[in-house]
């Protein structure tokens, strides 16, 4: 399904970056046995040169700066233990001095835990979006156009921060099930699998 969606939304001969969790890439379903690329991180999809990177790798890299399209599959969530450790660090407090039952609860509403986890998601989203062609800056300081697709990501979080992370970018285009105007953000997130964001601005790297 993901491959079909990407083929429908990218032109032939395009360079594409796909970012996914390592466990998904480990299955090797993204490559055929007779693929012309030897690297496990590259594949030919109907004339498109597709590059693959798992979350947690590639930050700061220019390897994929010639790709105009990036597809981010899901989100890269911070481990609960890491978030709690960051709380202790920020509060200069040892773990034994923290309310671990409250902070470690599956649906913890602690504001600091929420801020740490959301900032991690947003940083990862922007970092991985910035691996592609918008890294190419012209003499006027304008970045090359880039297309970012988020598949099953945290849509409500992206909506609330989109204009600050990607100033002057296009409105988010929802691709998937039709939304009703009265739908809540949570309903929209549940209904929409694919979102598309065009980034034509220089304030992104």
PDB file of N, CA and C in Angstrom, residues 88-190:
ATOM      1  N   UNK A  88      14.542  14.152  35.313  1.00  0.00           N
ATOM      2  CA  UNK A  88      15.484  14.210  36.429  1.00  0.00           C
ATOM      3  C   UNK A  88      16.624  15.160  36.169  1.00  0.00           C
ATOM      4  N   UNK A  89      17.117  15.163  34.923  1.00  0.00           N
ATOM      5  CA  UNK A  89      18.216  16.058  34.572  1.00  0.00           C
ATOM      6  C   UNK A  89      17.795  17.522  34.656  1.00  0.00           C
ATOM      7  N   UNK A  90      16.618  17.816  34.124  1.00  0.00           N
ATOM      8  CA  UNK A  90      16.128  19.196  34.124  1.00  0.00           C
ATOM      9  C   UNK A  90      15.853  19.697  35.540  1.00  0.00           C
ATOM     10  N   UNK A  91      15.432  18.784  36.397  1.00  0.00           N
ATOM     11  CA  UNK A  91      15.110  19.170  37.770  1.00  0.00           C
ATOM     12  C   UNK A  91      16.268  18.915  38.735  1.00  0.00           C
ATOM     13  N   UNK A  92      17.418  18.482  38.188  1.00  0.00           N
ATOM     14  CA  UNK A  92      18.599  18.164  39.019  1.00  0.00           C
ATOM     15  C   UNK A  92      18.207  17.235  40.166  1.00  0.00           C
ATOM     16  N   UNK A  93      17.493  16.167  39.785  1.00  0.00           N
ATOM     17  CA  UNK A  93      16.950  15.254  40.787  1.00  0.00           C
ATOM     18  C   UNK A  93      17.280  13.817  40.407  1.00  0.00           C
ATOM     19  N   UNK A  94      17.705  13.009  41.382  1.00  0.00           N
ATOM     20  CA  UNK A  94      17.925  11.601  41.140  1.00  0.00           C
ATOM     21  C   UNK A  94      16.594  10.883  40.926  1.00  0.00           C
ATOM     22  N   UNK A  95      16.656   9.719  40.293  1.00  0.00           N
ATOM     23  CA  UNK A  95      15.432   8.976  39.991  1.00  0.00           C
ATOM     24  C   UNK A  95      14.627   8.669  41.248  1.00  0.00           C
ATOM     25  N   UNK A  96      15.326   8.372  42.366  1.00  0.00           N
ATOM     26  CA  UNK A  96      14.608   8.015  43.593  1.00  0.00           C
ATOM     27  C   UNK A  96      13.817   9.193  44.165  1.00  0.00           C
ATOM     28  N   UNK A  97      14.127  10.390  43.695  1.00  0.00           N
ATOM     29  CA  UNK A  97      13.385  11.557  44.158  1.00  0.00           C
ATOM     30  C   UNK A  97      12.223  11.941  43.278  1.00  0.00           C
ATOM     31  N   UNK A  98      11.989  11.173  42.208  1.00  0.00           N
ATOM     32  CA  UNK A  98      10.893  11.456  41.278  1.00  0.00           C
ATOM     33  C   UNK A  98       9.695  10.573  41.582  1.00  0.00           C
ATOM     34  N   UNK A  99       8.536  11.052  41.209  1.00  0.00           N
ATOM     35  CA  UNK A  99       7.311  10.239  41.337  1.00  0.00           C
ATOM     36  C   UNK A  99       7.227   9.343  40.107  1.00  0.00           C
ATOM     37  N   UNK A 100       7.903   8.205  40.170  1.00  0.00           N
ATOM     38  CA  UNK A 100       8.006   7.329  39.006  1.00  0.00           C
ATOM     39  C   UNK A 100       6.668   6.725  38.613  1.00  0.00           C
ATOM     40  N   UNK A 101       5.782   6.498  39.580  1.00  0.00           N
ATOM     41  CA  UNK A 101       4.460   5.951  39.251  1.00  0.00           C
ATOM     42  C   UNK A 101       3.673   6.922  38.386  1.00  0.00           C
ATOM     43  N   UNK A 102       3.803   8.208  38.706  1.00  0.00           N
ATOM     44  CA  UNK A 102       3.082   9.230  37.941  1.00  0.00           C
ATOM     45  C   UNK A 102       3.745   9.452  36.581  1.00  0.00           C
ATOM     46  N   UNK A 103       5.064   9.609  36.585  1.00  0.00           N
ATOM     47  CA  UNK A 103       5.778   9.906  35.341  1.00  0.00           C
ATOM     48  C   UNK A 103       5.765   8.728  34.384  1.00  0.00           C
ATOM     49  N   UNK A 104       5.783   7.499  34.918  1.00  0.00           N
ATOM     50  CA  UNK A 104       5.854   6.314  34.074  1.00  0.00           C
ATOM     51  C   UNK A 104       4.522   5.738  33.687  1.00  0.00           C
ATOM     52  N   UNK A 105       3.431   6.373  34.095  1.00  0.00           N
ATOM     53  CA  UNK A 105       2.095   5.860  33.751  1.00  0.00           C
ATOM     54  C   UNK A 105       1.898   5.888  32.241  1.00  0.00           C
ATOM     55  N   UNK A 106       1.213   4.870  31.676  1.00  0.00           N
ATOM     56  CA  UNK A 106       1.015   4.816  30.214  1.00  0.00           C
ATOM     57  C   UNK A 106       0.391   6.081  29.643  1.00  0.00           C
ATOM     58  N   UNK A 107      -0.509   6.704  30.385  1.00  0.00           N
ATOM     59  CA  UNK A 107      -1.158   7.930  29.910  1.00  0.00           C
ATOM     60  C   UNK A 107      -0.816   9.109  30.819  1.00  0.00           C
ATOM     61  N   UNK A 108       0.435   9.195  31.171  1.00  0.00           N
ATOM     62  CA  UNK A 108       0.876  10.263  32.065  1.00  0.00           C
ATOM     63  C   UNK A 108       0.552  11.638  31.481  1.00  0.00           C
ATOM     64  N   UNK A 109      -0.058  12.495  32.324  1.00  0.00           N
ATOM     65  CA  UNK A 109      -0.387  13.864  31.911  1.00  0.00           C
ATOM     66  C   UNK A 109       0.601  14.882  32.466  1.00  0.00           C
ATOM     67  N   UNK A 110       1.716  14.383  32.962  1.00  0.00           N
ATOM     68  CA  UNK A 110       2.707  15.311  33.482  1.00  0.00           C
ATOM     69  C   UNK A 110       3.143  16.267  32.376  1.00  0.00           C
ATOM     70  N   UNK A 111       3.049  17.574  32.609  1.00  0.00           N
ATOM     71  CA  UNK A 111       3.345  18.539  31.532  1.00  0.00           C
ATOM     72  C   UNK A 111       4.780  18.478  31.034  1.00  0.00           C
ATOM     73  N   UNK A 112       5.733  18.184  31.917  1.00  0.00           N
ATOM     74  CA  UNK A 112       7.128  18.127  31.489  1.00  0.00           C
ATOM     75  C   UNK A 112       7.386  16.889  30.632  1.00  0.00           C
ATOM     76  N   UNK A 113       6.799  15.757  31.023  1.00  0.00           N
ATOM     77  CA  UNK A 113       6.914  14.545  30.214  1.00  0.00           C
ATOM     78  C   UNK A 113       6.320  14.786  28.836  1.00  0.00           C
ATOM     79  N   UNK A 114       5.162  15.412  28.791  1.00  0.00           N
ATOM     80  CA  UNK A 114       4.501  15.674  27.510  1.00  0.00           C
ATOM     81  C   UNK A 114       5.346  16.601  26.638  1.00  0.00           C
ATOM     82  N   UNK A 115       5.907  17.645  27.239  1.00  0.00           N
ATOM     83  CA  UNK A 115       6.736  18.582  26.478  1.00  0.00           C
ATOM     84  C   UNK A 115       7.983  17.892  25.925  1.00  0.00           C
ATOM     85  N   UNK A 116       8.623  17.066  26.728  1.00  0.00           N
ATOM     86  CA  UNK A 116       9.828  16.356  26.289  1.00  0.00           C
ATOM     87  C   UNK A 116       9.506  15.419  25.135  1.00  0.00           C
ATOM     88  N   UNK A 117       8.421  14.659  25.256  1.00  0.00           N
ATOM     89  CA  UNK A 117       8.072  13.691  24.212  1.00  0.00           C
ATOM     90  C   UNK A 117       7.646  14.387  22.925  1.00  0.00           C
ATOM     91  N   UNK A 118       6.878  15.472  23.049  1.00  0.00           N
ATOM     92  CA  UNK A 118       6.424  16.179  21.851  1.00  0.00           C
ATOM     93  C   UNK A 118       7.581  16.903  21.170  1.00  0.00           C
ATOM     94  N   UNK A 119       8.480  17.489  21.943  1.00  0.00           N
ATOM     95  CA  UNK A 119       9.626  18.183  21.333  1.00  0.00           C
ATOM     96  C   UNK A 119      10.512  17.190  20.598  1.00  0.00           C
ATOM     97  N   UNK A 120      10.613  15.965  21.118  1.00  0.00           N
ATOM     98  CA  UNK A 120      11.382  14.925  20.432  1.00  0.00           C
ATOM     99  C   UNK A 120      10.736  14.575  19.096  1.00  0.00           C
ATOM    100  N   UNK A 121       9.411  14.425  19.063  1.00  0.00           N
ATOM    101  CA  UNK A 121       8.718  14.107  17.820  1.00  0.00           C
ATOM    102  C   UNK A 121       8.893  15.221  16.797  1.00  0.00           C
ATOM    103  N   UNK A 122       8.727  16.466  17.247  1.00  0.00           N
ATOM    104  CA  UNK A 122       8.823  17.597  16.331  1.00  0.00           C
ATOM    105  C   UNK A 122      10.249  17.768  15.800  1.00  0.00           C
ATOM    106  N   UNK A 123      11.244  17.592  16.670  1.00  0.00           N
ATOM    107  CA  UNK A 123      12.634  17.702  16.236  1.00  0.00           C
ATOM    108  C   UNK A 123      12.963  16.636  15.208  1.00  0.00           C
ATOM    109  N   UNK A 124      12.508  15.415  15.466  1.00  0.00           N
ATOM    110  CA  UNK A 124      12.751  14.323  14.521  1.00  0.00           C
ATOM    111  C   UNK A 124      12.068  14.590  13.194  1.00  0.00           C
ATOM    112  N   UNK A 125      10.834  15.085  13.237  1.00  0.00           N
ATOM    113  CA  UNK A 125      10.093  15.369  12.007  1.00  0.00           C
ATOM    114  C   UNK A 125      10.826  16.406  11.170  1.00  0.00           C
ATOM    115  N   UNK A 126      11.281  17.479  11.808  1.00  0.00           N
ATOM    116  CA  UNK A 126      11.959  18.523  11.040  1.00  0.00           C
ATOM    117  C   UNK A 126      13.325  18.067  10.568  1.00  0.00           C
ATOM    118  N   UNK A 127      14.054  17.370  11.425  1.00  0.00           N
ATOM    119  CA  UNK A 127      15.375  16.891  11.032  1.00  0.00           C
ATOM    120  C   UNK A 127      15.297  15.977   9.818  1.00  0.00           C
ATOM    121  N   UNK A 128      14.367  15.028   9.825  1.00  0.00           N
ATOM    122  CA  UNK A 128      14.288  14.083   8.723  1.00  0.00           C
ATOM    123  C   UNK A 128      13.680  14.732   7.478  1.00  0.00           C
ATOM    124  N   UNK A 129      12.819  15.718   7.647  1.00  0.00           N
ATOM    125  CA  UNK A 129      12.304  16.469   6.501  1.00  0.00           C
ATOM    126  C   UNK A 129      13.418  17.261   5.830  1.00  0.00           C
ATOM    127  N   UNK A 130      14.390  17.665   6.627  1.00  0.00           N
ATOM    128  CA  UNK A 130      15.487  18.501   6.127  1.00  0.00           C
ATOM    129  C   UNK A 130      16.650  17.697   5.576  1.00  0.00           C
ATOM    130  N   UNK A 131      16.466  16.412   5.337  1.00  0.00           N
ATOM    131  CA  UNK A 131      17.525  15.612   4.725  1.00  0.00           C
ATOM    132  C   UNK A 131      17.540  15.746   3.212  1.00  0.00           C
ATOM    133  N   UNK A 132      16.488  16.288   2.618  1.00  0.00           N
ATOM    134  CA  UNK A 132      16.337  16.213   1.164  1.00  0.00           C
ATOM    135  C   UNK A 132      16.670  17.545   0.493  1.00  0.00           C
ATOM    136  N   UNK A 133      16.020  17.839  -0.627  1.00  0.00           N
ATOM    137  CA  UNK A 133      16.452  18.912  -1.526  1.00  0.00           C
ATOM    138  C   UNK A 133      16.420  20.304  -0.928  1.00  0.00           C
ATOM    139  N   UNK A 134      15.672  20.522   0.128  1.00  0.00           N
ATOM    140  CA  UNK A 134      15.651  21.871   0.697  1.00  0.00           C
ATOM    141  C   UNK A 134      16.991  22.231   1.339  1.00  0.00           C
ATOM    142  N   UNK A 135      17.923  21.267   1.380  1.00  0.00           N
ATOM    143  CA  UNK A 135      19.279  21.569   1.833  1.00  0.00           C
ATOM    144  C   UNK A 135      20.072  22.327   0.772  1.00  0.00           C
ATOM    145  N   UNK A 136      19.549  22.340  -0.452  1.00  0.00           N
ATOM    146  CA  UNK A 136      20.235  23.044  -1.544  1.00  0.00           C
ATOM    147  C   UNK A 136      19.784  24.503  -1.559  1.00  0.00           C
ATOM    148  N   UNK A 137      20.670  25.396  -1.185  1.00  0.00           N
ATOM    149  CA  UNK A 137      20.352  26.820  -1.057  1.00  0.00           C
ATOM    150  C   UNK A 137      20.979  27.589  -2.213  1.00  0.00           C
ATOM    151  N   UNK A 138      20.184  28.438  -2.878  1.00  0.00           N
ATOM    152  CA  UNK A 138      20.735  29.212  -3.995  1.00  0.00           C
ATOM    153  C   UNK A 138      21.433  30.475  -3.486  1.00  0.00           C
ATOM    154  N   UNK A 139      21.941  31.292  -4.415  1.00  0.00           N
ATOM    155  CA  UNK A 139      22.707  32.485  -4.037  1.00  0.00           C
ATOM    156  C   UNK A 139      21.868  33.526  -3.312  1.00  0.00           C
ATOM    157  N   UNK A 140      20.540  33.405  -3.422  1.00  0.00           N
ATOM    158  CA  UNK A 140      19.643  34.336  -2.737  1.00  0.00           C
ATOM    159  C   UNK A 140      19.180  33.802  -1.387  1.00  0.00           C
ATOM    160  N   UNK A 141      19.731  32.662  -0.996  1.00  0.00           N
ATOM    161  CA  UNK A 141      19.361  32.090   0.293  1.00  0.00           C
ATOM    162  C   UNK A 141      18.043  31.360   0.294  1.00  0.00           C
ATOM    163  N   UNK A 142      17.561  30.985  -0.886  1.00  0.00           N
ATOM    164  CA  UNK A 142      16.267  30.298  -0.991  1.00  0.00           C
ATOM    165  C   UNK A 142      16.508  28.811  -1.201  1.00  0.00           C
ATOM    166  N   UNK A 143      15.824  28.000  -0.418  1.00  0.00           N
ATOM    167  CA  UNK A 143      15.979  26.551  -0.515  1.00  0.00           C
ATOM    168  C   UNK A 143      15.185  25.990  -1.685  1.00  0.00           C
ATOM    169  N   UNK A 144      15.662  24.887  -2.202  1.00  0.00           N
ATOM    170  CA  UNK A 144      14.961  24.198  -3.288  1.00  0.00           C
ATOM    171  C   UNK A 144      13.660  23.601  -2.751  1.00  0.00           C
ATOM    172  N   UNK A 145      12.653  23.558  -3.616  1.00  0.00           N
ATOM    173  CA  UNK A 145      11.354  23.017  -3.226  1.00  0.00           C
ATOM    174  C   UNK A 145      11.482  21.557  -2.798  1.00  0.00           C
ATOM    175  N   UNK A 146      10.717  21.190  -1.778  1.00  0.00           N
ATOM    176  CA  UNK A 146      10.718  19.815  -1.285  1.00  0.00           C
ATOM    177  C   UNK A 146       9.292  19.408  -0.940  1.00  0.00           C
ATOM    178  N   UNK A 147       9.024  18.119  -1.025  1.00  0.00           N
ATOM    179  CA  UNK A 147       7.703  17.579  -0.699  1.00  0.00           C
ATOM    180  C   UNK A 147       7.842  16.588   0.445  1.00  0.00           C
ATOM    181  N   UNK A 148       7.093  16.835   1.524  1.00  0.00           N
ATOM    182  CA  UNK A 148       7.155  15.980   2.708  1.00  0.00           C
ATOM    183  C   UNK A 148       5.810  15.281   2.885  1.00  0.00           C
ATOM    184  N   UNK A 149       5.858  13.965   2.974  1.00  0.00           N
ATOM    185  CA  UNK A 149       4.660  13.171   3.211  1.00  0.00           C
ATOM    186  C   UNK A 149       4.785  12.488   4.568  1.00  0.00           C
ATOM    187  N   UNK A 150       3.790  12.675   5.421  1.00  0.00           N
ATOM    188  CA  UNK A 150       3.754  11.999   6.714  1.00  0.00           C
ATOM    189  C   UNK A 150       2.658  10.947   6.658  1.00  0.00           C
ATOM    190  N   UNK A 151       3.025   9.709   6.919  1.00  0.00           N
ATOM    191  CA  UNK A 151       2.075   8.602   6.850  1.00  0.00           C
ATOM    192  C   UNK A 151       1.867   8.051   8.255  1.00  0.00           C
ATOM    193  N   UNK A 152       0.660   8.209   8.764  1.00  0.00           N
ATOM    194  CA  UNK A 152       0.300   7.762  10.113  1.00  0.00           C
ATOM    195  C   UNK A 152       1.156   8.417  11.186  1.00  0.00           C
ATOM    196  N   UNK A 153       1.498   9.694  10.981  1.00  0.00           N
ATOM    197  CA  UNK A 153       2.196  10.449  12.009  1.00  0.00           C
ATOM    198  C   UNK A 153       1.195  11.158  12.908  1.00  0.00           C
ATOM    199  N   UNK A 154       1.699  11.892  13.890  1.00  0.00           N
ATOM    200  CA  UNK A 154       0.842  12.631  14.826  1.00  0.00           C
ATOM    201  C   UNK A 154       0.365  13.902  14.149  1.00  0.00           C
ATOM    202  N   UNK A 155      -0.770  13.803  13.484  1.00  0.00           N
ATOM    203  CA  UNK A 155      -1.281  14.909  12.677  1.00  0.00           C
ATOM    204  C   UNK A 155      -1.619  16.129  13.523  1.00  0.00           C
ATOM    205  N   UNK A 156      -2.260  15.924  14.666  1.00  0.00           N
ATOM    206  CA  UNK A 156      -2.659  17.066  15.490  1.00  0.00           C
ATOM    207  C   UNK A 156      -1.448  17.854  15.969  1.00  0.00           C
ATOM    208  N   UNK A 157      -0.375  17.160  16.302  1.00  0.00           N
ATOM    209  CA  UNK A 157       0.848  17.842  16.746  1.00  0.00           C
ATOM    210  C   UNK A 157       1.470  18.618  15.588  1.00  0.00           C
ATOM    211  N   UNK A 158       1.504  18.025  14.405  1.00  0.00           N
ATOM    212  CA  UNK A 158       2.055  18.705  13.241  1.00  0.00           C
ATOM    213  C   UNK A 158       1.243  19.944  12.888  1.00  0.00           C
ATOM    214  N   UNK A 159      -0.076  19.846  12.956  1.00  0.00           N
ATOM    215  CA  UNK A 159      -0.938  20.993  12.657  1.00  0.00           C
ATOM    216  C   UNK A 159      -0.620  22.157  13.593  1.00  0.00           C
ATOM    217  N   UNK A 160      -0.450  21.871  14.865  1.00  0.00           N
ATOM    218  CA  UNK A 160      -0.267  22.941  15.848  1.00  0.00           C
ATOM    219  C   UNK A 160       1.096  23.630  15.745  1.00  0.00           C
ATOM    220  N   UNK A 161       2.089  22.955  15.135  1.00  0.00           N
ATOM    221  CA  UNK A 161       3.431  23.529  15.065  1.00  0.00           C
ATOM    222  C   UNK A 161       3.920  23.784  13.647  1.00  0.00           C
ATOM    223  N   UNK A 162       3.118  23.461  12.653  1.00  0.00           N
ATOM    224  CA  UNK A 162       3.573  23.529  11.263  1.00  0.00           C
ATOM    225  C   UNK A 162       4.107  24.903  10.875  1.00  0.00           C
ATOM    226  N   UNK A 163       3.385  25.962  11.204  1.00  0.00           N
ATOM    227  CA  UNK A 163       3.786  27.298  10.773  1.00  0.00           C
ATOM    228  C   UNK A 163       5.063  27.777  11.453  1.00  0.00           C
ATOM    229  N   UNK A 164       5.338  27.289  12.645  1.00  0.00           N
ATOM    230  CA  UNK A 164       6.578  27.684  13.326  1.00  0.00           C
ATOM    231  C   UNK A 164       7.762  26.858  12.831  1.00  0.00           C
ATOM    232  N   UNK A 165       7.513  25.595  12.523  1.00  0.00           N
ATOM    233  CA  UNK A 165       8.610  24.753  12.035  1.00  0.00           C
ATOM    234  C   UNK A 165       8.930  25.023  10.577  1.00  0.00           C
ATOM    235  N   UNK A 166       7.872  25.293   9.775  1.00  0.00           N
ATOM    236  CA  UNK A 166       8.046  25.467   8.342  1.00  0.00           C
ATOM    237  C   UNK A 166       7.350  26.753   7.880  1.00  0.00           C
ATOM    238  N   UNK A 167       7.884  27.920   8.241  1.00  0.00           N
ATOM    239  CA  UNK A 167       7.242  29.182   7.848  1.00  0.00           C
ATOM    240  C   UNK A 167       7.154  29.310   6.332  1.00  0.00           C
ATOM    241  N   UNK A 168       6.033  29.842   5.863  1.00  0.00           N
ATOM    242  CA  UNK A 168       5.771  30.090   4.442  1.00  0.00           C
ATOM    243  C   UNK A 168       5.557  28.817   3.630  1.00  0.00           C
ATOM    244  N   UNK A 169       5.434  27.683   4.285  1.00  0.00           N
ATOM    245  CA  UNK A 169       5.149  26.450   3.555  1.00  0.00           C
ATOM    246  C   UNK A 169       3.671  26.402   3.193  1.00  0.00           C
ATOM    247  N   UNK A 170       3.335  25.476   2.318  1.00  0.00           N
ATOM    248  CA  UNK A 170       1.948  25.350   1.876  1.00  0.00           C
ATOM    249  C   UNK A 170       1.078  24.824   3.004  1.00  0.00           C
ATOM    250  N   UNK A 171      -0.234  24.957   2.820  1.00  0.00           N
ATOM    251  CA  UNK A 171      -1.147  24.333   3.759  1.00  0.00           C
ATOM    252  C   UNK A 171      -1.024  22.825   3.654  1.00  0.00           C
ATOM    253  N   UNK A 172      -1.251  22.149   4.762  1.00  0.00           N
ATOM    254  CA  UNK A 172      -1.191  20.693   4.751  1.00  0.00           C
ATOM    255  C   UNK A 172      -2.312  20.141   3.883  1.00  0.00           C
ATOM    256  N   UNK A 173      -1.967  19.223   3.028  1.00  0.00           N
ATOM    257  CA  UNK A 173      -2.949  18.576   2.168  1.00  0.00           C
ATOM    258  C   UNK A 173      -3.229  17.191   2.720  1.00  0.00           C
ATOM    259  N   UNK A 174      -4.513  16.955   3.036  1.00  0.00           N
ATOM    260  CA  UNK A 174      -4.895  15.661   3.587  1.00  0.00           C
ATOM    261  C   UNK A 174      -5.220  14.712   2.444  1.00  0.00           C
ATOM    262  N   UNK A 175      -4.664  13.532   2.512  1.00  0.00           N
ATOM    263  CA  UNK A 175      -4.861  12.556   1.448  1.00  0.00           C
ATOM    264  C   UNK A 175      -5.325  11.256   2.084  1.00  0.00           C
ATOM    265  N   UNK A 176      -6.523  10.861   1.773  1.00  0.00           N
ATOM    266  CA  UNK A 176      -7.079   9.667   2.390  1.00  0.00           C
ATOM    267  C   UNK A 176      -8.573   9.810   2.500  1.00  0.00           C
ATOM    268  N   UNK A 177      -9.114   9.434   3.633  1.00  0.00           N
ATOM    269  CA  UNK A 177     -10.556   9.523   3.824  1.00  0.00           C
ATOM    270  C   UNK A 177     -11.003  10.976   3.877  1.00  0.00           C
ATOM    271  N   UNK A 178     -12.230  11.241   3.431  1.00  0.00           N
ATOM    272  CA  UNK A 178     -12.788  12.586   3.443  1.00  0.00           C
ATOM    273  C   UNK A 178     -13.092  13.005   4.868  1.00  0.00           C
ATOM    274  N   UNK A 179     -12.781  14.264   5.196  1.00  0.00           N
ATOM    275  CA  UNK A 179     -13.033  14.789   6.536  1.00  0.00           C
ATOM    276  C   UNK A 179     -14.287  15.640   6.546  1.00  0.00           C
ATOM    277  N   UNK A 180     -15.037  15.567   7.614  1.00  0.00           N
ATOM    278  CA  UNK A 180     -16.163  16.457   7.819  1.00  0.00           C
ATOM    279  C   UNK A 180     -15.675  17.705   8.537  1.00  0.00           C
ATOM    280  N   UNK A 181     -16.302  18.838   8.222  1.00  0.00           N
ATOM    281  CA  UNK A 181     -15.860  20.093   8.830  1.00  0.00           C
ATOM    282  C   UNK A 181     -15.979  20.044  10.350  1.00  0.00           C
ATOM    283  N   UNK A 182     -16.935  19.270  10.862  1.00  0.00           N
ATOM    284  CA  UNK A 182     -17.147  19.226  12.301  1.00  0.00           C
ATOM    285  C   UNK A 182     -16.274  18.223  13.022  1.00  0.00           C
ATOM    286  N   UNK A 183     -15.386  17.565  12.299  1.00  0.00           N
ATOM    287  CA  UNK A 183     -14.553  16.546  12.924  1.00  0.00           C
ATOM    288  C   UNK A 183     -13.564  17.173  13.899  1.00  0.00           C
ATOM    289  N   UNK A 184     -13.370  16.515  15.008  1.00  0.00           N
ATOM    290  CA  UNK A 184     -12.365  16.981  15.951  1.00  0.00           C
ATOM    291  C   UNK A 184     -10.984  16.594  15.445  1.00  0.00           C
ATOM    292  N   UNK A 185      -9.954  17.185  16.063  1.00  0.00           N
ATOM    293  CA  UNK A 185      -8.591  16.856  15.657  1.00  0.00           C
ATOM    294  C   UNK A 185      -8.336  15.361  15.817  1.00  0.00           C
ATOM    295  N   UNK A 186      -8.805  14.787  16.932  1.00  0.00           N
ATOM    296  CA  UNK A 186      -8.569  13.362  17.156  1.00  0.00           C
ATOM    297  C   UNK A 186      -9.267  12.526  16.095  1.00  0.00           C
ATOM    298  N   UNK A 187     -10.461  12.949  15.677  1.00  0.00           N
ATOM    299  CA  UNK A 187     -11.171  12.223  14.632  1.00  0.00           C
ATOM    300  C   UNK A 187     -10.446  12.365  13.305  1.00  0.00           C
ATOM    301  N   UNK A 188      -9.918  13.539  13.040  1.00  0.00           N
ATOM    302  CA  UNK A 188      -9.174  13.750  11.801  1.00  0.00           C
ATOM    303  C   UNK A 188      -7.926  12.891  11.783  1.00  0.00           C
ATOM    304  N   UNK A 189      -7.253  12.805  12.922  1.00  0.00           N
ATOM    305  CA  UNK A 189      -6.041  11.997  12.981  1.00  0.00           C
ATOM    306  C   UNK A 189      -6.363  10.532  12.738  1.00  0.00           C
ATOM    307  N   UNK A 190      -7.495  10.084  13.266  1.00  0.00           N
ATOM    308  CA  UNK A 190      -7.875   8.684  13.090  1.00  0.00           C
ATOM    309  C   UNK A 190      -8.285   8.392  11.654  1.00  0.00           C
TER     310      UNK A 190
END
